[in-house]
Tab-separated table of C-alpha atoms in Angstrom:
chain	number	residue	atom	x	y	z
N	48	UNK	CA	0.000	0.000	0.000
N	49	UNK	CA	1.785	3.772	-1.132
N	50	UNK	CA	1.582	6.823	0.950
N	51	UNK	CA	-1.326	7.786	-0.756
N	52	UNK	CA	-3.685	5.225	-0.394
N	53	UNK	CA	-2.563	5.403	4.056
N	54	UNK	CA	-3.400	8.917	3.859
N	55	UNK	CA	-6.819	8.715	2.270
N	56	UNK	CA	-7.540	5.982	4.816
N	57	UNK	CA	-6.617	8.002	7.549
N	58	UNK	CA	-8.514	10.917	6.139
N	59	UNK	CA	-11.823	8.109	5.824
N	60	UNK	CA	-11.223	7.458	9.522
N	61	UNK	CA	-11.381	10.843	10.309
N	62	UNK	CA	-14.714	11.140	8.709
N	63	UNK	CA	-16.693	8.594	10.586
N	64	UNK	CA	-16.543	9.790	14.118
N	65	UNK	CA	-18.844	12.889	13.139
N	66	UNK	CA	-21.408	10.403	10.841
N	67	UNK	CA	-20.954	8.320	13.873
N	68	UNK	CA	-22.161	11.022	15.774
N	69	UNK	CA	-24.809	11.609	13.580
N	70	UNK	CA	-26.159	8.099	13.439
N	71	UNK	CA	-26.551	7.851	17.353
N	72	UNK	CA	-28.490	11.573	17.642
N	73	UNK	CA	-30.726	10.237	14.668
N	74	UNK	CA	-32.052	6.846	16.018
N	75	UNK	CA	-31.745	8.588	19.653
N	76	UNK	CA	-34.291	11.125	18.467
N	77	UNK	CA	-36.473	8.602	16.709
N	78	UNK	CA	-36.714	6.671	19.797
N	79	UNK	CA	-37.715	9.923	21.528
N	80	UNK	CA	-40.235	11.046	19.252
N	81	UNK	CA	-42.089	7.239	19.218
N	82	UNK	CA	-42.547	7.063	23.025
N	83	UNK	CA	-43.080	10.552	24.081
N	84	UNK	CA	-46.746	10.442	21.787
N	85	UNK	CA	-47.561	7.494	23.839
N	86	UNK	CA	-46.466	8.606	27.063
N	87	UNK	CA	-48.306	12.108	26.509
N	88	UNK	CA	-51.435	9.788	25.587
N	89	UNK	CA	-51.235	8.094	28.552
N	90	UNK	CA	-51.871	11.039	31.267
N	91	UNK	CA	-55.234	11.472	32.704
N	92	UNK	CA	-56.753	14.449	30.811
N	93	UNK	CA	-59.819	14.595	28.668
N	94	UNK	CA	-58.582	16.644	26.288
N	95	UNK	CA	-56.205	14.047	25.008
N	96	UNK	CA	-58.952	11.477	24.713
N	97	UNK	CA	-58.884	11.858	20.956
N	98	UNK	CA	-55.325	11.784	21.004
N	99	UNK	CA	-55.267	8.712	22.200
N	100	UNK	CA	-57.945	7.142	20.394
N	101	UNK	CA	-55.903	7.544	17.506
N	102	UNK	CA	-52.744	6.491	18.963
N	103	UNK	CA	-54.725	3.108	19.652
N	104	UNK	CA	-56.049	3.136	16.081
N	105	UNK	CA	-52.451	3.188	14.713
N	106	UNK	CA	-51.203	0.634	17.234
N	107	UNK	CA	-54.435	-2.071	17.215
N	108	UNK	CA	-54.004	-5.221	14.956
N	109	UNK	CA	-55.699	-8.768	14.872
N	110	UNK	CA	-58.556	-9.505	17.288
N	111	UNK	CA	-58.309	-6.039	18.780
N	112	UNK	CA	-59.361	-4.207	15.468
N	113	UNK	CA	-62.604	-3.971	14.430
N	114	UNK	CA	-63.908	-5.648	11.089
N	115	UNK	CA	-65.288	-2.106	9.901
N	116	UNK	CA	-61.695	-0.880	10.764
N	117	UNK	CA	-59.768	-1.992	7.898
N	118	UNK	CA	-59.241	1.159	6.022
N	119	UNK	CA	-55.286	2.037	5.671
N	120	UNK	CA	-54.531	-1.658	7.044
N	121	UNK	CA	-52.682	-4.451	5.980
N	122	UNK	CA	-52.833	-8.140	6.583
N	123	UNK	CA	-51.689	-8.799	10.046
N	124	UNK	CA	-49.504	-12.082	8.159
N	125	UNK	CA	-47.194	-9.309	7.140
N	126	UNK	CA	-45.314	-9.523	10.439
N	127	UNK	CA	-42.957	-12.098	8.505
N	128	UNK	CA	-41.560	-9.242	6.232
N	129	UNK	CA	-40.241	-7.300	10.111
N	130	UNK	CA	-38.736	-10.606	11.067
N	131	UNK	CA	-37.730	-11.517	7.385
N	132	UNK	CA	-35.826	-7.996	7.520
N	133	UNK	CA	-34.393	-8.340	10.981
N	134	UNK	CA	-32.939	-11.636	9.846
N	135	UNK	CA	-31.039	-10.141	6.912
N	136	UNK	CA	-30.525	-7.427	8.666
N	137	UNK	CA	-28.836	-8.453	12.538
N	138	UNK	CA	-26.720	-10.919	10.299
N	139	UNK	CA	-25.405	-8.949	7.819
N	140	UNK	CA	-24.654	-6.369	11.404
N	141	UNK	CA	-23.287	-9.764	13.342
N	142	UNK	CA	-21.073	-10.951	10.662
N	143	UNK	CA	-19.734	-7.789	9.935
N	144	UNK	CA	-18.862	-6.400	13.885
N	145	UNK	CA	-17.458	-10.003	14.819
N	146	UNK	CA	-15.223	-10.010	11.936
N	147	UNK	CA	-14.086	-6.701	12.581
N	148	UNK	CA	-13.315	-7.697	16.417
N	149	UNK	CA	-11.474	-10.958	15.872
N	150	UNK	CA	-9.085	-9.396	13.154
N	151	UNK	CA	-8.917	-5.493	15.054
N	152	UNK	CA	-9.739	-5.892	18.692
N	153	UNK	CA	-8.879	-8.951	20.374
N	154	UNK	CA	-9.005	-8.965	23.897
N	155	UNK	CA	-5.449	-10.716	24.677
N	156	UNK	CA	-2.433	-9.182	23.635
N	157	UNK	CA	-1.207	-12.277	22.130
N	158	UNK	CA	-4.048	-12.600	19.791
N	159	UNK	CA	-2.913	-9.096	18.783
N	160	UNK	CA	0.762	-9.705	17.966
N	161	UNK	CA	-0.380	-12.636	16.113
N	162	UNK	CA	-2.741	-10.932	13.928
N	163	UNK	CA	-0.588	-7.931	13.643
N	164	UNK	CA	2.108	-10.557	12.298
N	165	UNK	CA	0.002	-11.843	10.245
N	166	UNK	CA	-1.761	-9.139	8.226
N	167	UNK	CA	2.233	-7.790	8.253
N	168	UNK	CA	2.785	-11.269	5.754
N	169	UNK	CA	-0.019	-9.976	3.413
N	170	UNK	CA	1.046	-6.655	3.278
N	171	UNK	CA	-1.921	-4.872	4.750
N	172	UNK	CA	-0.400	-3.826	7.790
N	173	UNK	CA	-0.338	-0.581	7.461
N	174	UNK	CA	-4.627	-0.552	7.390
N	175	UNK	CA	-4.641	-2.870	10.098
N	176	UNK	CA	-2.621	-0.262	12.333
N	177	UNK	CA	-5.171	2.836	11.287
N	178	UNK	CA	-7.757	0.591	12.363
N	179	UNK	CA	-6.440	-0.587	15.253
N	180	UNK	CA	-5.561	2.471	16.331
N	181	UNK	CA	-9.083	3.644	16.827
N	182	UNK	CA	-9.932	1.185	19.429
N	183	UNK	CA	-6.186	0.631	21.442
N	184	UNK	CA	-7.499	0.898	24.861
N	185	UNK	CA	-8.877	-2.473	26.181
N	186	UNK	CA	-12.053	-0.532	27.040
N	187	UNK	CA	-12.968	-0.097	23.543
N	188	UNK	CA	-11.893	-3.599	22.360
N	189	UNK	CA	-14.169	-4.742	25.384
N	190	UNK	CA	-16.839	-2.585	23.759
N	191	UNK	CA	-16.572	-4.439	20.356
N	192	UNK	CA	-16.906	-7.820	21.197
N	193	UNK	CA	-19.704	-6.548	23.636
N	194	UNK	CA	-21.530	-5.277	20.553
N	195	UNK	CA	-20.980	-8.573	18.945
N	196	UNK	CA	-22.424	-10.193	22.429
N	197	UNK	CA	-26.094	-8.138	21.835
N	198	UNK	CA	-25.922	-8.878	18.443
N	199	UNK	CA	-25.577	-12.624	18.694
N	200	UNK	CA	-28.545	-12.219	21.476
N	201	UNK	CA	-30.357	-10.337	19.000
N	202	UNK	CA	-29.641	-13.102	16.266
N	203	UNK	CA	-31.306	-15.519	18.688
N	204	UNK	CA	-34.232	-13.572	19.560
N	205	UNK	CA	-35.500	-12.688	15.623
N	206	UNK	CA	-34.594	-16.118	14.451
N	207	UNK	CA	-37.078	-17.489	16.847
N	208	UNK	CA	-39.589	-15.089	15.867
N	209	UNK	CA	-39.593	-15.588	12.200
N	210	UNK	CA	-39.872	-19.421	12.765
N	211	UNK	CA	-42.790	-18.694	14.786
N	212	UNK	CA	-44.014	-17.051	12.215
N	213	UNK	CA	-44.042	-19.954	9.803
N	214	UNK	CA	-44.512	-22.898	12.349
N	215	UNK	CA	-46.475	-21.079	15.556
N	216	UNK	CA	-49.192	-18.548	14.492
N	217	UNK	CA	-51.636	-19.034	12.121
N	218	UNK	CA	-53.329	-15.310	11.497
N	219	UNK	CA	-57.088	-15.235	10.720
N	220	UNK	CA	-57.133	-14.052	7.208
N	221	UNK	CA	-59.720	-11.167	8.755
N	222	UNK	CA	-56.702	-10.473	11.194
N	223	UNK	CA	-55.189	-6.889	9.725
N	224	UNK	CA	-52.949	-4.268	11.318
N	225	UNK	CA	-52.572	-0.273	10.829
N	226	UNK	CA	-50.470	0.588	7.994
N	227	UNK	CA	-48.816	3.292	10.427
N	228	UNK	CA	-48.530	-0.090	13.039
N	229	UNK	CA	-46.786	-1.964	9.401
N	230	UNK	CA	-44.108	0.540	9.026
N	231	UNK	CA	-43.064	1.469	12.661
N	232	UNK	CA	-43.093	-2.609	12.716
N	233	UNK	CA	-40.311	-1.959	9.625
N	234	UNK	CA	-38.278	0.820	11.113
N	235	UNK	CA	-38.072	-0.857	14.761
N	236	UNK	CA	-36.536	-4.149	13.162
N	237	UNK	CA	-34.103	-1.855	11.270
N	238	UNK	CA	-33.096	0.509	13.961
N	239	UNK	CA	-33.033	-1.822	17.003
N	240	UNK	CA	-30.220	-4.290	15.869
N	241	UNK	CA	-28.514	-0.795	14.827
N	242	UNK	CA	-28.892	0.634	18.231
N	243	UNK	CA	-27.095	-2.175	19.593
N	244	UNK	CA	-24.017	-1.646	18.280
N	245	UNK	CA	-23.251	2.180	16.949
N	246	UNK	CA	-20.132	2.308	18.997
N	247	UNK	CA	-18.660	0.165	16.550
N	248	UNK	CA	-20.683	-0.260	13.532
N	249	UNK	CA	-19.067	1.952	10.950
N	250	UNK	CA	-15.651	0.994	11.700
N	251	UNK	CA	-16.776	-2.255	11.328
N	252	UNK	CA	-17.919	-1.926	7.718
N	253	UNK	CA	-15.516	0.263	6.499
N	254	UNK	CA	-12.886	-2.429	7.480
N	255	UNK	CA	-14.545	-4.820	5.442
N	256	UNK	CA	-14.828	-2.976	2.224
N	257	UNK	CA	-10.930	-2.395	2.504
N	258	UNK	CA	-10.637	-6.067	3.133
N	259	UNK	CA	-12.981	-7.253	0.310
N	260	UNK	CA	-10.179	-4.701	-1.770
N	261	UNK	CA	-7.251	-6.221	-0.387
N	262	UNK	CA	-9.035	-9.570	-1.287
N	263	UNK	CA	-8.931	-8.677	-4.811
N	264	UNK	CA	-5.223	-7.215	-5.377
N	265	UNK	CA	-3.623	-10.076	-2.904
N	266	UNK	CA	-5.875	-12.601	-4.111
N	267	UNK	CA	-5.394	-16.377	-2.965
N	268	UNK	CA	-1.947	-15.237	-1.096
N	269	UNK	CA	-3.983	-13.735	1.524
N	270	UNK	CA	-6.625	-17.404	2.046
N	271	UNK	CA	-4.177	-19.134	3.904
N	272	UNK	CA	-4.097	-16.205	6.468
N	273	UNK	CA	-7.655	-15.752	6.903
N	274	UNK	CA	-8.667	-19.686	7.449
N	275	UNK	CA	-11.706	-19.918	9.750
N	276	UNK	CA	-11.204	-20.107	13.349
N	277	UNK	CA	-13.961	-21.361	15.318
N	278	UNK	CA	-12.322	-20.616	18.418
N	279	UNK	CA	-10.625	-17.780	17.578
N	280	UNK	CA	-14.055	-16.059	17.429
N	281	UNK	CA	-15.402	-17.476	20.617
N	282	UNK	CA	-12.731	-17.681	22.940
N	283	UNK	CA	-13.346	-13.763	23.568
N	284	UNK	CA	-17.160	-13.932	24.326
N	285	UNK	CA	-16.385	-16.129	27.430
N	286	UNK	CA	-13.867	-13.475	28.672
N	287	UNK	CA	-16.885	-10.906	28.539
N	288	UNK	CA	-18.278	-9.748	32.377
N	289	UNK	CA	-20.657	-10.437	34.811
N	290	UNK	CA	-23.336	-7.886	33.132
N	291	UNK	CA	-22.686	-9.490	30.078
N	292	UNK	CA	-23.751	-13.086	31.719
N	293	UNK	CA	-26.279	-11.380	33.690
N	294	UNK	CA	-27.825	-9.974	31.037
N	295	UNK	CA	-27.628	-13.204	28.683
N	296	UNK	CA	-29.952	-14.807	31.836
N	297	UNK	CA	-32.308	-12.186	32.019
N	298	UNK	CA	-32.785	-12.666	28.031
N	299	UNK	CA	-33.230	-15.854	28.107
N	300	UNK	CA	-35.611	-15.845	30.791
N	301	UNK	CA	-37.532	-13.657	28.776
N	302	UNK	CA	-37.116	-15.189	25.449
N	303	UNK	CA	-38.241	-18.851	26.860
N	304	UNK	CA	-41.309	-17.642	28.445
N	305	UNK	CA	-42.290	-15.348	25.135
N	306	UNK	CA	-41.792	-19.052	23.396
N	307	UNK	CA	-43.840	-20.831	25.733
N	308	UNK	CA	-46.321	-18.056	25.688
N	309	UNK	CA	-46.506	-17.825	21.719
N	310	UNK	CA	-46.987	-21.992	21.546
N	311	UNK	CA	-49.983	-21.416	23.962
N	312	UNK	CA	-51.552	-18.697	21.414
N	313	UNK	CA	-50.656	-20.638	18.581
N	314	UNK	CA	-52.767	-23.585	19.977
N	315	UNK	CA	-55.793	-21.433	19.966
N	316	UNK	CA	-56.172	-22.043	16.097
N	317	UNK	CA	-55.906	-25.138	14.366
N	318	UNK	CA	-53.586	-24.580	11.167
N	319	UNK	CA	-56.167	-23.682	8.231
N	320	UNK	CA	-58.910	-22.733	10.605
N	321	UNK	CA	-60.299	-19.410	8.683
N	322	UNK	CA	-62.745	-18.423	11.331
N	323	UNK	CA	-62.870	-15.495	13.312
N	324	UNK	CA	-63.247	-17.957	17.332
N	325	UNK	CA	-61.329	-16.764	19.931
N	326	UNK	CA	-60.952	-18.218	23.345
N	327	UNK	CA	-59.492	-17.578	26.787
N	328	UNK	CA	-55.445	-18.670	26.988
N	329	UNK	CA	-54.639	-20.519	29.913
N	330	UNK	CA	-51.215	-21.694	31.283
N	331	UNK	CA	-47.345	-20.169	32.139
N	332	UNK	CA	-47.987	-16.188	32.699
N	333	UNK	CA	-51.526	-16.341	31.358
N	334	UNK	CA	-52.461	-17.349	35.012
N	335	UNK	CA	-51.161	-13.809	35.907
N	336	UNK	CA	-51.328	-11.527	33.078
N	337	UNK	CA	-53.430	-10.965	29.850
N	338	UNK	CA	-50.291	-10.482	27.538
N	339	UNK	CA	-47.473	-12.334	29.361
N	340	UNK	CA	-45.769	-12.469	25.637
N	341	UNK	CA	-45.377	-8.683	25.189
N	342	UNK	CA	-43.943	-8.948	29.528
N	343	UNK	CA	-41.581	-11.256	28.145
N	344	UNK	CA	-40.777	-8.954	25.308
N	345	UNK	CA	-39.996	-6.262	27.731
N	346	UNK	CA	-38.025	-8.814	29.897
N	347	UNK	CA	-36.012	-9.732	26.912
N	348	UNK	CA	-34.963	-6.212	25.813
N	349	UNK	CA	-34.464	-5.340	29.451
N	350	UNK	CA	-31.752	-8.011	29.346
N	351	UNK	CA	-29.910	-6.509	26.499
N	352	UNK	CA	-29.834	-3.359	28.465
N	353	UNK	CA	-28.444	-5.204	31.459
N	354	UNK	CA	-25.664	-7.320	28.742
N	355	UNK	CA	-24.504	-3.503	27.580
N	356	UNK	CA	-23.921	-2.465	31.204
N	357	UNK	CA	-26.431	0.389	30.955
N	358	UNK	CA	-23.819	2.623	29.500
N	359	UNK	CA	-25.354	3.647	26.582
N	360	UNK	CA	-28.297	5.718	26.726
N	361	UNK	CA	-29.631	4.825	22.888
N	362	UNK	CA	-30.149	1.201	24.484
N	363	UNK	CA	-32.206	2.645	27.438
N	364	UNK	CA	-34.338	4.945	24.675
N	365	UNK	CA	-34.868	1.367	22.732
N	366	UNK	CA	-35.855	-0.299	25.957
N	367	UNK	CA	-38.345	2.324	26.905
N	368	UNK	CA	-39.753	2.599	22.791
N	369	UNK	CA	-40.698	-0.949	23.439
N	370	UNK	CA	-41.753	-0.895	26.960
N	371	UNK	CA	-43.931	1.899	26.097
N	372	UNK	CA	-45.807	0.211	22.760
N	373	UNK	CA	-46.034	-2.904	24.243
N	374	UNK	CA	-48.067	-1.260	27.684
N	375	UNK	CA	-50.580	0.377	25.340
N	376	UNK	CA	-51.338	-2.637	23.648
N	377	UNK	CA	-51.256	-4.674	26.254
N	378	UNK	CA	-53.968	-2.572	27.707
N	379	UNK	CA	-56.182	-2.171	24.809
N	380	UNK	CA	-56.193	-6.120	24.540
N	381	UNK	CA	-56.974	-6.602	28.651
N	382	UNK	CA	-59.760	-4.718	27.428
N	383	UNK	CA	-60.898	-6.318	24.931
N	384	UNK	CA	-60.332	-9.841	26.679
N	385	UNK	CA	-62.763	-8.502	29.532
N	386	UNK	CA	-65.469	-6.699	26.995
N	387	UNK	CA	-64.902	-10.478	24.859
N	388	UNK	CA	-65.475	-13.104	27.996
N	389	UNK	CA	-67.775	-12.671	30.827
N	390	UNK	CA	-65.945	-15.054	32.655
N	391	UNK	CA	-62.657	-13.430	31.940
N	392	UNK	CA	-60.475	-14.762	34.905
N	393	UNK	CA	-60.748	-11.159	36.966
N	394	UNK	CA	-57.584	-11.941	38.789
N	395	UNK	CA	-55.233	-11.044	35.677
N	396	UNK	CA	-54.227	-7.764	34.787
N	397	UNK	CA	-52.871	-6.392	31.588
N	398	UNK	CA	-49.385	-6.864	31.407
N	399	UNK	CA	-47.652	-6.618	35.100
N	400	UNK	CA	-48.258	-9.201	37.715
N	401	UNK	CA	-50.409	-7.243	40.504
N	402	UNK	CA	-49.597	-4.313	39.580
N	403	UNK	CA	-51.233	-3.609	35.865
């Protein structure tokens, strides 16, 4: 690589930390502006009754929208297109940040002087030091491979939910949701898996595309070098800390009991049943609440919080986005459970055990 080509790198590295900047203010702000309608919905006035009438038009879907509702809607099947996206999307972001950790920031020194040595044989050294450079402290390499850590929980999370979506649920063809419910449904799946990772994200890519370029002036001399290794890209998750592991249990306590929860609803309806029956769920947090999936939704992104340490406040404005969403519907469909079933079990409340 000539003096030129290390300069205009430099100059490219130079350049992210203010799109960086701009990235985190943008999906901070969009996080903002979704919950703060909701929230302002949600206080005891009369004059926002309307206000929140709408909100609850934009946010009601399946049984909780009316048949004579269906203006502006589409088919409530279309959930597989947010977890189709988030699928493409978290891995492409997974791939990409783990990559970029086990070749720039691994956590022990030796795994450093050995990949230093080695991208030294292929000539891309020089690269290698710009972008190492950026994250020298162990702090930030910590960072990294924490990024990759919410990303791989993410990766478990929407993989789960799109088989769901082909195996679990089987929508009434009636069943429709808000087009306004369709496309904050798009943008969540989008932004959340970005959210996750921003302290890392660009650095990440833009080390790729000047490896993909490497690729194709070094060619096969450069294979031999970049061989798979299995546990060369795990070894570093186990070194990760005790909010990271925390976190990881909290997830998972959530993401089991949304599964559980989801195979209850999905044995409602027989596959190819096309009629519009509904009946009371029983069993796991049904006994306690009327939406125990969306709880465990809300326990599962609260463990992500927990796995980034609580550090970074775009995580805690994606954590209170969905704990926000999911407490309005949840409350519009204790409603509708207790309008539905005179014998509604009256011990339940909406979404939070004894409380509401």
């Amino acid at each position: 690589m000539n003096s030129l080509d290390v300069l205009m790198e430099a100059l490219a590295s130079q350049s992210i930390n203010p799109i960086k900047t701009t990235l985190i203010w943008l999906l901070r702000t969009t996080w903002i502006v979704g919950t703060l309608p909701i929230l302002i919905a949600s206080l005891p006035s009369p004059c926002l009754n309307s206000f929140h009438s709408l909100l609850l038009s934009f946010a009601k879907r399946g049984k909780i929208m009316p048949s004579s509702s269906h203006r502006f809607t589409v088919p409530q099947s279309f959930f597989l297109h947010f977890y189709l996206l988030a699928l493409i999307w978290t891995t492409t972001l997974l791939m990409g940040t783990w990559y970029f950790a086990y070749k720039v920031t691994p956590l022990s020194t030796e795994s450093l002087s050995y990949l230093a040595a080695a991208n030294h044989l292929t000539g891309g050294s020089l690269v290698f030091s710009l972008h190492k450079s950026r994250f020298s402290s162990v702090d930030d390499r910590f960072n990294v491979w924490k990024a990759v850590f919410l990303l791989l929980l993410m990766e478990i999370h929407v993989l789960r939910r799109l088989y769901e979506t082909f195996q679990v649920f089987n929508y009434s063809p009636s069943a429709r949701m808000h087009i306004v419910g369709y496309l904050t449904g798009i943008y969540f799946y989008t932004a959340a898996p970005l959210s996750l990772c921003t302290f890392c994200v660009l650095e990440a890519f833009n080390f790729a595309a000047d490896q993909v370029a490497e690729f194709k002036v070094e060619g096969q001399e450069m294979v031999s070098i970049t061989d798979f290794d299995l546990w060369g890209y795990m070894k570093p998750l186990t070194r990760l800390g005790w909010c990271q592991w925390t976190g990881a249990v909290i997830f998972a306590w959530g993401w089991f009991h949304q599964l559980r929860c989801h195979a209850i609803l999905g044995s409602l309806r027989e596959r190819g049943d096309r009629t519009n029956k509904y009946v009371i769920p029983y069993g796991d947090w049904f006994e306690v609440v009327s939406s125990p999936h969306y709880l465990s939704e809300m326990i599962l992104y609260a463990g992500l919080l927990v796995a980034s340490g609580g550090t970074d406040f775009t995580i805690w404005l994606l954590l209170g986005f969905v704990v926000a969403n999911l407490v309005l519907a949840a409350a519009e469909t204790h409603r509708w459970y207790l309008r539905k079933f005179e014998n509604y079990p009256r011990n339940r409340q909406a979404i939070l055990p004894f409380v509401y």
